[in-house]
GROMACS .gro file of C-alpha atoms in nm:
model
  368
    1UNK     CA    1   7.851   8.183  14.066
    2UNK     CA    2   8.129   8.238  13.812
    3UNK     CA    3   8.451   8.053  13.869
    4UNK     CA    4   8.782   8.234  13.915
    5UNK     CA    5   8.877   8.153  13.556
    6UNK     CA    6   8.543   8.278  13.420
    7UNK     CA    7   8.579   8.599  13.620
    8UNK     CA    8   8.931   8.654  13.481
    9UNK     CA    9   8.804   8.599  13.126
   10UNK     CA   10   8.522   8.847  13.179
   11UNK     CA   11   8.754   9.115  13.317
   12UNK     CA   12   9.007   9.060  13.039
   13UNK     CA   13   8.736   9.091  12.775
   14UNK     CA   14   8.594   9.406  12.932
   15UNK     CA   15   8.933   9.580  12.935
   16UNK     CA   16   8.999   9.490  12.570
   17UNK     CA   17   8.656   9.594  12.450
   18UNK     CA   18   8.682   9.924  12.635
   19UNK     CA   19   9.011  10.012  12.462
   20UNK     CA   20   8.983   9.841  12.121
   21UNK     CA   21   8.621   9.729  12.080
   22UNK     CA   22   8.656   9.546  11.747
   23UNK     CA   23   8.980   9.361  11.828
   24UNK     CA   24   8.960   8.985  11.878
   25UNK     CA   25   8.982   8.852  12.232
   26UNK     CA   26   9.297   8.644  12.292
   27UNK     CA   27   9.326   8.487  12.636
   28UNK     CA   28   9.635   8.266  12.614
   29UNK     CA   29   9.897   8.145  12.367
   30UNK     CA   30   9.700   7.823  12.336
   31UNK     CA   31   9.389   8.024  12.255
   32UNK     CA   32   9.585   8.213  11.988
   33UNK     CA   33   9.703   7.881  11.842
   34UNK     CA   34   9.341   7.769  11.817
   35UNK     CA   35   9.223   8.097  11.662
   36UNK     CA   36   9.502   8.108  11.403
   37UNK     CA   37   9.505   7.733  11.330
   38UNK     CA   38   9.880   7.733  11.393
   39UNK     CA   39  10.021   7.449  11.607
   40UNK     CA   40  10.084   7.551  11.966
   41UNK     CA   41  10.437   7.396  11.976
   42UNK     CA   42  10.537   7.614  11.681
   43UNK     CA   43  10.410   7.935  11.842
   44UNK     CA   44  10.573   7.836  12.168
   45UNK     CA   45  10.902   7.788  11.984
   46UNK     CA   46  10.873   8.134  11.828
   47UNK     CA   47  10.797   8.295  12.164
   48UNK     CA   48  11.083   8.116  12.343
   49UNK     CA   49  11.318   8.214  12.058
   50UNK     CA   50  11.407   7.850  11.995
   51UNK     CA   51  11.758   7.857  11.846
   52UNK     CA   52  11.677   7.564  11.619
   53UNK     CA   53  11.374   7.744  11.478
   54UNK     CA   54  11.444   8.020  11.226
   55UNK     CA   55  11.101   8.151  11.126
   56UNK     CA   56  11.229   8.406  10.870
   57UNK     CA   57  11.409   8.401  10.539
   58UNK     CA   58  11.611   8.716  10.474
   59UNK     CA   59  11.697   8.846  10.130
   60UNK     CA   60  11.793   9.177   9.971
   61UNK     CA   61  11.579   9.367   9.723
   62UNK     CA   62  11.747   9.598   9.477
   63UNK     CA   63  11.596   9.944   9.438
   64UNK     CA   64  11.579  10.099   9.095
   65UNK     CA   65  11.855  10.351   9.042
   66UNK     CA   66  11.716  10.706   9.074
   67UNK     CA   67  12.025  10.920   9.093
   68UNK     CA   68  12.135  10.806   9.440
   69UNK     CA   69  12.325  10.490   9.348
   70UNK     CA   70  12.217  10.129   9.369
   71UNK     CA   71  12.068  10.055   9.709
   72UNK     CA   72  11.932   9.741   9.869
   73UNK     CA   73  11.684   9.686  10.146
   74UNK     CA   74  11.663   9.365  10.344
   75UNK     CA   75  11.329   9.189  10.359
   76UNK     CA   76  11.251   8.933  10.630
   77UNK     CA   77  10.988   8.692  10.500
   78UNK     CA   78  10.811   8.484  10.766
   79UNK     CA   79  10.773   8.110  10.708
   80UNK     CA   80  10.419   7.990  10.618
   81UNK     CA   81  10.307   7.904  10.973
   82UNK     CA   82  10.435   8.229  11.119
   83UNK     CA   83  10.289   8.422  10.826
   84UNK     CA   84   9.950   8.265  10.899
   85UNK     CA   85   9.966   8.374  11.263
   86UNK     CA   86  10.082   8.725  11.175
   87UNK     CA   87   9.813   8.768  10.911
   88UNK     CA   88   9.550   8.666  11.166
   89UNK     CA   89   9.686   8.920  11.415
   90UNK     CA   90   9.687   9.185  11.143
   91UNK     CA   91   9.330   9.118  11.020
   92UNK     CA   92   9.168   9.056  11.358
   93UNK     CA   93   9.356   9.294  11.588
   94UNK     CA   94   9.582   9.553  11.431
   95UNK     CA   95   9.352   9.692  11.163
   96UNK     CA   96   9.115   9.791  11.445
   97UNK     CA   97   9.382   9.996  11.624
   98UNK     CA   98   9.416  10.372  11.580
   99UNK     CA   99   9.744  10.543  11.505
  100UNK     CA  100   9.810  10.911  11.574
  101UNK     CA  101   9.619  11.143  11.334
  102UNK     CA  102   9.951  11.274  11.201
  103UNK     CA  103  10.047  10.926  11.077
  104UNK     CA  104   9.947  10.897  10.712
  105UNK     CA  105  10.075  10.551  10.614
  106UNK     CA  106   9.944  10.195  10.655
  107UNK     CA  107   9.600  10.293  10.783
  108UNK     CA  108   9.253  10.301  10.634
  109UNK     CA  109   9.221  10.572  10.367
  110UNK     CA  110   9.591  10.660  10.404
  111UNK     CA  111   9.792  10.758  10.098
  112UNK     CA  112  10.102  10.945   9.992
  113UNK     CA  113   9.879  11.210   9.838
  114UNK     CA  114   9.696  11.249  10.169
  115UNK     CA  115  10.027  11.286  10.351
  116UNK     CA  116  10.143  11.556  10.110
  117UNK     CA  117   9.815  11.753  10.094
  118UNK     CA  118   9.850  11.940  10.429
  119UNK     CA  119  10.175  12.093  10.304
  120UNK     CA  120  10.039  12.233   9.978
  121UNK     CA  121  10.131  12.599   9.916
  122UNK     CA  122  10.365  12.607  10.217
  123UNK     CA  123  10.627  12.880  10.220
  124UNK     CA  124  10.879  12.666  10.413
  125UNK     CA  125  10.930  12.289  10.432
  126UNK     CA  126  11.133  12.087  10.681
  127UNK     CA  127  11.191  11.723  10.581
  128UNK     CA  128  11.328  11.461  10.822
  129UNK     CA  129  11.396  11.090  10.793
  130UNK     CA  130  11.424  10.817  11.059
  131UNK     CA  131  11.722  10.583  11.030
  132UNK     CA  132  11.633  10.212  10.997
  133UNK     CA  133  11.275  10.273  11.107
  134UNK     CA  134  11.151   9.914  11.138
  135UNK     CA  135  11.478   9.775  11.272
  136UNK     CA  136  11.485  10.046  11.540
  137UNK     CA  137  11.144   9.955  11.686
  138UNK     CA  138  11.223   9.691  11.944
  139UNK     CA  139  11.028   9.428  12.131
  140UNK     CA  140  10.947   9.644  12.439
  141UNK     CA  141  10.775   9.906  12.221
  142UNK     CA  142  10.576   9.633  12.043
  143UNK     CA  143  10.482   9.482  12.379
  144UNK     CA  144  10.362   9.824  12.497
  145UNK     CA  145  10.154   9.861  12.180
  146UNK     CA  146   9.967   9.536  12.248
  147UNK     CA  147   9.934   9.630  12.614
  148UNK     CA  148   9.781   9.967  12.520
  149UNK     CA  149   9.528   9.788  12.300
  150UNK     CA  150   9.398   9.615  12.613
  151UNK     CA  151   9.568   9.275  12.612
  152UNK     CA  152   9.691   9.117  12.935
  153UNK     CA  153  10.068   9.142  12.994
  154UNK     CA  154  10.157   8.779  12.917
  155UNK     CA  155   9.951   8.767  12.597
  156UNK     CA  156  10.089   9.107  12.492
  157UNK     CA  157  10.442   8.977  12.550
  158UNK     CA  158  10.378   8.658  12.352
  159UNK     CA  159  10.224   8.842  12.058
  160UNK     CA  160  10.515   9.089  12.064
  161UNK     CA  161  10.753   8.794  12.032
  162UNK     CA  162  10.549   8.651  11.743
  163UNK     CA  163  10.569   8.986  11.562
  164UNK     CA  164  10.940   9.055  11.615
  165UNK     CA  165  11.263   8.893  11.499
  166UNK     CA  166  11.605   8.847  11.657
  167UNK     CA  167  11.908   8.972  11.469
  168UNK     CA  168  12.216   8.747  11.478
  169UNK     CA  169  12.380   9.016  11.694
  170UNK     CA  170  12.284   9.339  11.867
  171UNK     CA  171  11.986   9.472  12.066
  172UNK     CA  172  12.131   9.351  12.397
  173UNK     CA  173  11.884   9.324  12.684
  174UNK     CA  174  12.012   9.457  13.017
  175UNK     CA  175  11.812   9.331  13.313
  176UNK     CA  176  11.839   9.530  13.634
  177UNK     CA  177  11.971   9.364  13.944
  178UNK     CA  178  11.710   9.128  14.082
  179UNK     CA  179  11.503   9.125  13.763
  180UNK     CA  180  11.419   8.794  13.599
  181UNK     CA  181  11.169   8.638  13.360
  182UNK     CA  182  10.860   8.497  13.531
  183UNK     CA  183  10.868   8.217  13.273
  184UNK     CA  184  11.234   8.108  13.257
  185UNK     CA  185  11.207   7.962  12.906
  186UNK     CA  186  11.102   8.306  12.780
  187UNK     CA  187  11.433   8.457  12.887
  188UNK     CA  188  11.659   8.592  12.615
  189UNK     CA  189  11.969   8.807  12.616
  190UNK     CA  190  11.855   9.018  12.322
  191UNK     CA  191  11.548   9.213  12.209
  192UNK     CA  192  11.368   9.142  11.885
  193UNK     CA  193  11.287   9.411  11.630
  194UNK     CA  194  11.007   9.466  11.378
  195UNK     CA  195  11.099   9.275  11.061
  196UNK     CA  196  11.041   9.455  10.733
  197UNK     CA  197  10.836   9.199  10.541
  198UNK     CA  198  10.601   9.082  10.816
  199UNK     CA  199  10.236   9.185  10.761
  200UNK     CA  200  10.213   9.304  11.122
  201UNK     CA  201  10.512   9.540  11.111
  202UNK     CA  202  10.366   9.851  10.940
  203UNK     CA  203  10.074   9.904  11.179
  204UNK     CA  204  10.282   9.806  11.482
  205UNK     CA  205  10.540  10.064  11.375
  206UNK     CA  206  10.266  10.328  11.367
  207UNK     CA  207  10.137  10.224  11.711
  208UNK     CA  208  10.489  10.222  11.857
  209UNK     CA  209  10.550  10.571  11.714
  210UNK     CA  210  10.222  10.716  11.846
  211UNK     CA  211  10.386  10.900  12.136
  212UNK     CA  212  10.662  11.025  11.905
  213UNK     CA  213  10.396  11.163  11.670
  214UNK     CA  214  10.238  11.332  11.971
  215UNK     CA  215  10.568  11.493  12.069
  216UNK     CA  216  10.633  11.606  11.712
  217UNK     CA  217  10.282  11.745  11.684
  218UNK     CA  218  10.337  11.948  12.000
  219UNK     CA  219  10.654  12.097  11.851
  220UNK     CA  220  10.468  12.178  11.531
  221UNK     CA  221  10.176  12.339  11.713
  222UNK     CA  222  10.409  12.546  11.929
  223UNK     CA  223  10.596  12.673  11.621
  224UNK     CA  224  10.288  12.726  11.402
  225UNK     CA  225  10.377  12.436  11.171
  226UNK     CA  226  10.190  12.144  11.016
  227UNK     CA  227  10.327  11.794  11.077
  228UNK     CA  228  10.275  11.459  10.906
  229UNK     CA  229  10.464  11.130  10.908
  230UNK     CA  230  10.454  10.871  10.631
  231UNK     CA  231  10.644  10.567  10.765
  232UNK     CA  232  10.997  10.701  10.822
  233UNK     CA  233  10.944  11.029  10.634
  234UNK     CA  234  10.851  11.330  10.849
  235UNK     CA  235  10.742  11.663  10.707
  236UNK     CA  236  10.678  11.996  10.876
  237UNK     CA  237  10.560  12.302  10.689
  238UNK     CA  238  10.505  12.670  10.756
  239UNK     CA  239  10.240  12.873  10.577
  240UNK     CA  240  10.319  13.240  10.607
  241UNK     CA  241  10.608  13.487  10.613
  242UNK     CA  242  10.732  13.505  10.972
  243UNK     CA  243  10.983  13.221  10.954
  244UNK     CA  244  11.356  13.186  10.893
  245UNK     CA  245  11.629  12.930  10.839
  246UNK     CA  246  11.755  12.994  11.192
  247UNK     CA  247  11.413  12.910  11.332
  248UNK     CA  248  11.396  12.601  11.109
  249UNK     CA  249  11.729  12.478  11.251
  250UNK     CA  250  11.595  12.527  11.602
  251UNK     CA  251  11.286  12.320  11.514
  252UNK     CA  252  11.508  12.047  11.368
  253UNK     CA  253  11.712  12.031  11.687
  254UNK     CA  254  11.394  11.992  11.890
  255UNK     CA  255  11.274  11.714  11.660
  256UNK     CA  256  11.605  11.529  11.690
  257UNK     CA  257  11.577  11.543  12.069
  258UNK     CA  258  11.216  11.422  12.055
  259UNK     CA  259  11.321  11.106  11.868
  260UNK     CA  260  11.586  10.991  12.114
  261UNK     CA  261  11.363  10.876  12.405
  262UNK     CA  262  11.193  10.636  12.163
  263UNK     CA  263  11.518  10.478  12.047
  264UNK     CA  264  11.488  10.641  11.705
  265UNK     CA  265  11.760  10.839  11.532
  266UNK     CA  266  11.742  11.092  11.249
  267UNK     CA  267  11.911  11.025  10.919
  268UNK     CA  268  12.086  11.361  10.917
  269UNK     CA  269  12.198  11.323  10.555
  270UNK     CA  270  11.831  11.340  10.449
  271UNK     CA  271  11.733  11.643  10.656
  272UNK     CA  272  11.627  11.926  10.429
  273UNK     CA  273  11.508  12.285  10.474
  274UNK     CA  274  11.328  12.419  10.165
  275UNK     CA  275  11.282  12.799  10.174
  276UNK     CA  276  11.041  13.022   9.981
  277UNK     CA  277  11.104  13.023   9.607
  278UNK     CA  278  11.256  12.674   9.600
  279UNK     CA  279  11.089  12.373   9.442
  280UNK     CA  280  10.880  12.194   9.702
  281UNK     CA  281  10.837  11.816   9.700
  282UNK     CA  282  10.677  11.597   9.968
  283UNK     CA  283  10.712  11.222   9.922
  284UNK     CA  284  10.792  11.277   9.556
  285UNK     CA  285  10.488  11.497   9.490
  286UNK     CA  286  10.484  11.866   9.402
  287UNK     CA  287  10.303  12.070   9.666
  288UNK     CA  288  10.334  12.418   9.516
  289UNK     CA  289   9.965  12.426   9.415
  290UNK     CA  290   9.634  12.361   9.583
  291UNK     CA  291   9.663  11.983   9.528
  292UNK     CA  292   9.964  11.745   9.524
  293UNK     CA  293  10.085  11.677   9.170
  294UNK     CA  294  10.303  11.421   8.996
  295UNK     CA  295  10.641  11.555   8.891
  296UNK     CA  296  10.751  11.583   8.531
  297UNK     CA  297  11.038  11.344   8.613
  298UNK     CA  298  10.793  11.077   8.728
  299UNK     CA  299  10.582  11.112   8.413
  300UNK     CA  300  10.892  11.103   8.192
  301UNK     CA  301  11.019  10.791   8.369
  302UNK     CA  302  10.688  10.612   8.315
  303UNK     CA  303  10.686  10.716   7.948
  304UNK     CA  304  11.040  10.581   7.915
  305UNK     CA  305  10.939  10.245   8.063
  306UNK     CA  306  10.637  10.220   7.832
  307UNK     CA  307  10.845  10.316   7.526
  308UNK     CA  308  11.104  10.045   7.579
  309UNK     CA  309  10.848   9.785   7.689
  310UNK     CA  310  10.659   9.836   7.365
  311UNK     CA  311  10.975   9.856   7.152
  312UNK     CA  312  11.202   9.591   7.308
  313UNK     CA  313  10.966   9.374   7.508
  314UNK     CA  314  10.955   9.316   7.885
  315UNK     CA  315  11.238   9.060   7.908
  316UNK     CA  316  11.500   9.279   7.739
  317UNK     CA  317  11.382   9.592   7.920
  318UNK     CA  318  11.391   9.419   8.260
  319UNK     CA  319  11.749   9.309   8.195
  320UNK     CA  320  11.853   9.655   8.074
  321UNK     CA  321  11.708   9.820   8.386
  322UNK     CA  322  11.878   9.573   8.619
  323UNK     CA  323  11.570   9.390   8.745
  324UNK     CA  324  11.623   9.031   8.859
  325UNK     CA  325  11.307   8.913   8.683
  326UNK     CA  326  11.026   9.028   8.455
  327UNK     CA  327  10.785   8.969   8.744
  328UNK     CA  328  10.982   9.217   8.953
  329UNK     CA  329  10.954   9.474   8.673
  330UNK     CA  330  10.581   9.406   8.639
  331UNK     CA  331  10.516   9.454   9.009
  332UNK     CA  332  10.726   9.769   9.013
  333UNK     CA  333  10.550   9.934   8.719
  334UNK     CA  334  10.196   9.839   8.817
  335UNK     CA  335  10.277   9.972   9.164
  336UNK     CA  336  10.388  10.303   9.012
  337UNK     CA  337  10.070  10.312   8.804
  338UNK     CA  338   9.859  10.259   9.116
  339UNK     CA  339  10.050  10.542   9.285
  340UNK     CA  340   9.983  10.768   8.984
  341UNK     CA  341   9.612  10.685   8.988
  342UNK     CA  342   9.596  10.799   9.351
  343UNK     CA  343   9.731  11.140   9.249
  344UNK     CA  344   9.613  11.189   8.889
  345UNK     CA  345   9.343  10.928   8.813
  346UNK     CA  346   9.297  11.014   8.443
  347UNK     CA  347   9.668  11.001   8.353
  348UNK     CA  348   9.737  10.706   8.584
  349UNK     CA  349   9.462  10.493   8.429
  350UNK     CA  350   9.600  10.563   8.080
  351UNK     CA  351   9.939  10.436   8.194
  352UNK     CA  352   9.781  10.126   8.346
  353UNK     CA  353   9.590  10.051   8.023
  354UNK     CA  354   9.916  10.065   7.824
  355UNK     CA  355  10.086   9.838   8.078
  356UNK     CA  356   9.802   9.589   8.044
  357UNK     CA  357   9.851   9.595   7.668
  358UNK     CA  358  10.213   9.478   7.696
  359UNK     CA  359  10.283   9.118   7.587
  360UNK     CA  360  10.386   8.999   7.934
  361UNK     CA  361  10.510   8.641   7.972
  362UNK     CA  362  10.248   8.404   8.112
  363UNK     CA  363  10.131   8.312   8.368
  364UNK     CA  364  10.070   8.659   8.504
  365UNK     CA  365   9.763   8.784   8.692
  366UNK     CA  366   9.687   9.141   8.591
  367UNK     CA  367   9.642   9.373   8.891
  368UNK     CA  368   9.290   9.509   8.926
   0.00000   0.00000   0.00000
C-alpha cells in the first residue's frame, strides 16, 4: 500500500497535471533546489527574505529621446544563482501556462503586430496605460498565479518569493488580527513585487492580469469594442458609426474602475481617445489599413541611424545619440530591425543587412 507521503505526491501531481499538464512537478523547496541545481540554503535565504542576502542588482537604463524627454527605467538583474532558478521556472513551468486570449505580449506567437491587427480600420480608438505595471503586481497575485497552475500552497508561496523582490520601502503587509505565518521565518512586514529584469516577470505579469483582462473583455463586449493588452498598453477599438466621445469617456471610467480591485492604476496622462479622421496608431504601428504598417517616422529614424553609422562610425554615433556604449546602440538598432521584420519583412531585412555591414568593434556576435 502507498505510504502517506507517496499518496500526497500522487495527489499533488494529479492536480498539477489536470491544470497545467506540461508544467514540471515541484513538491518542496528542496525538490526545487535539486531540479534547478541551486543550493537549498540560497533558495531558503531568498524565500525568508534574508536581510544579508541581496539577490538583485538595480540600475537605470536610459531610453532614447523620442520627443518626450529623457526617461529612465530601472532594471533589477538577479544574481547568477537566482537567475538560474528563475530561468528554470520560466522554461519548465511558466511557458506552459496560458494567459488570457486578449494578452498579446510575452507568449508564444505574440507580437506587437499581432496586438495591433485587431484594431485595423477602426473608426474609434481608446488607448490606456497601466502605471508601473511590473512594480504594481505584488507577491499575493504571483502566489495566486502559481496556485492556479496547480501547485500546493507552500510551494506556490515559495516560488512567488523566488520570483519577487522587496523594495527598500513600501508595499506594507497588514495581517488581520489573529493571522500569522505558519512558518515563522517566512514572516515579513512587506510584500515583494515583480522585478523588471527577471526572466519570470513577463509571463507572471500576464497570469496575474488574467482576471483583469477578463473584466476588460467584458466591458469591450458589452460596448461592442475590441480589446487587446500588450504588457501595460491597453487598446480598445470601435468599428462602425454609432459611437461618440461621451460614450468613450464612459468606457474609460469603467476601465479605470476595473483596474482598481487588482491593485493597478491607470496612467491618466497617457489615456487617449482617437476619433474618426484622426491618425490611428497602436503600439507605434499605423492601423488605418487592412494590415498594421510601420510609420514614416520609424523608417526615417532608421535611415538616420544608418546614415550616421556609415558616415561617422558606430563609436561617434553612439556618443552623439547619448548611448552609454556601442554595445547598447547595437542592441537597440538590431532590436528595432527585428521589430521591423515582424511588420514589413522585406524592408526590415534590408535594414538588418545594412546594420550587419557596419564596421562594429569586436568582439560582437551578430544577431541571427
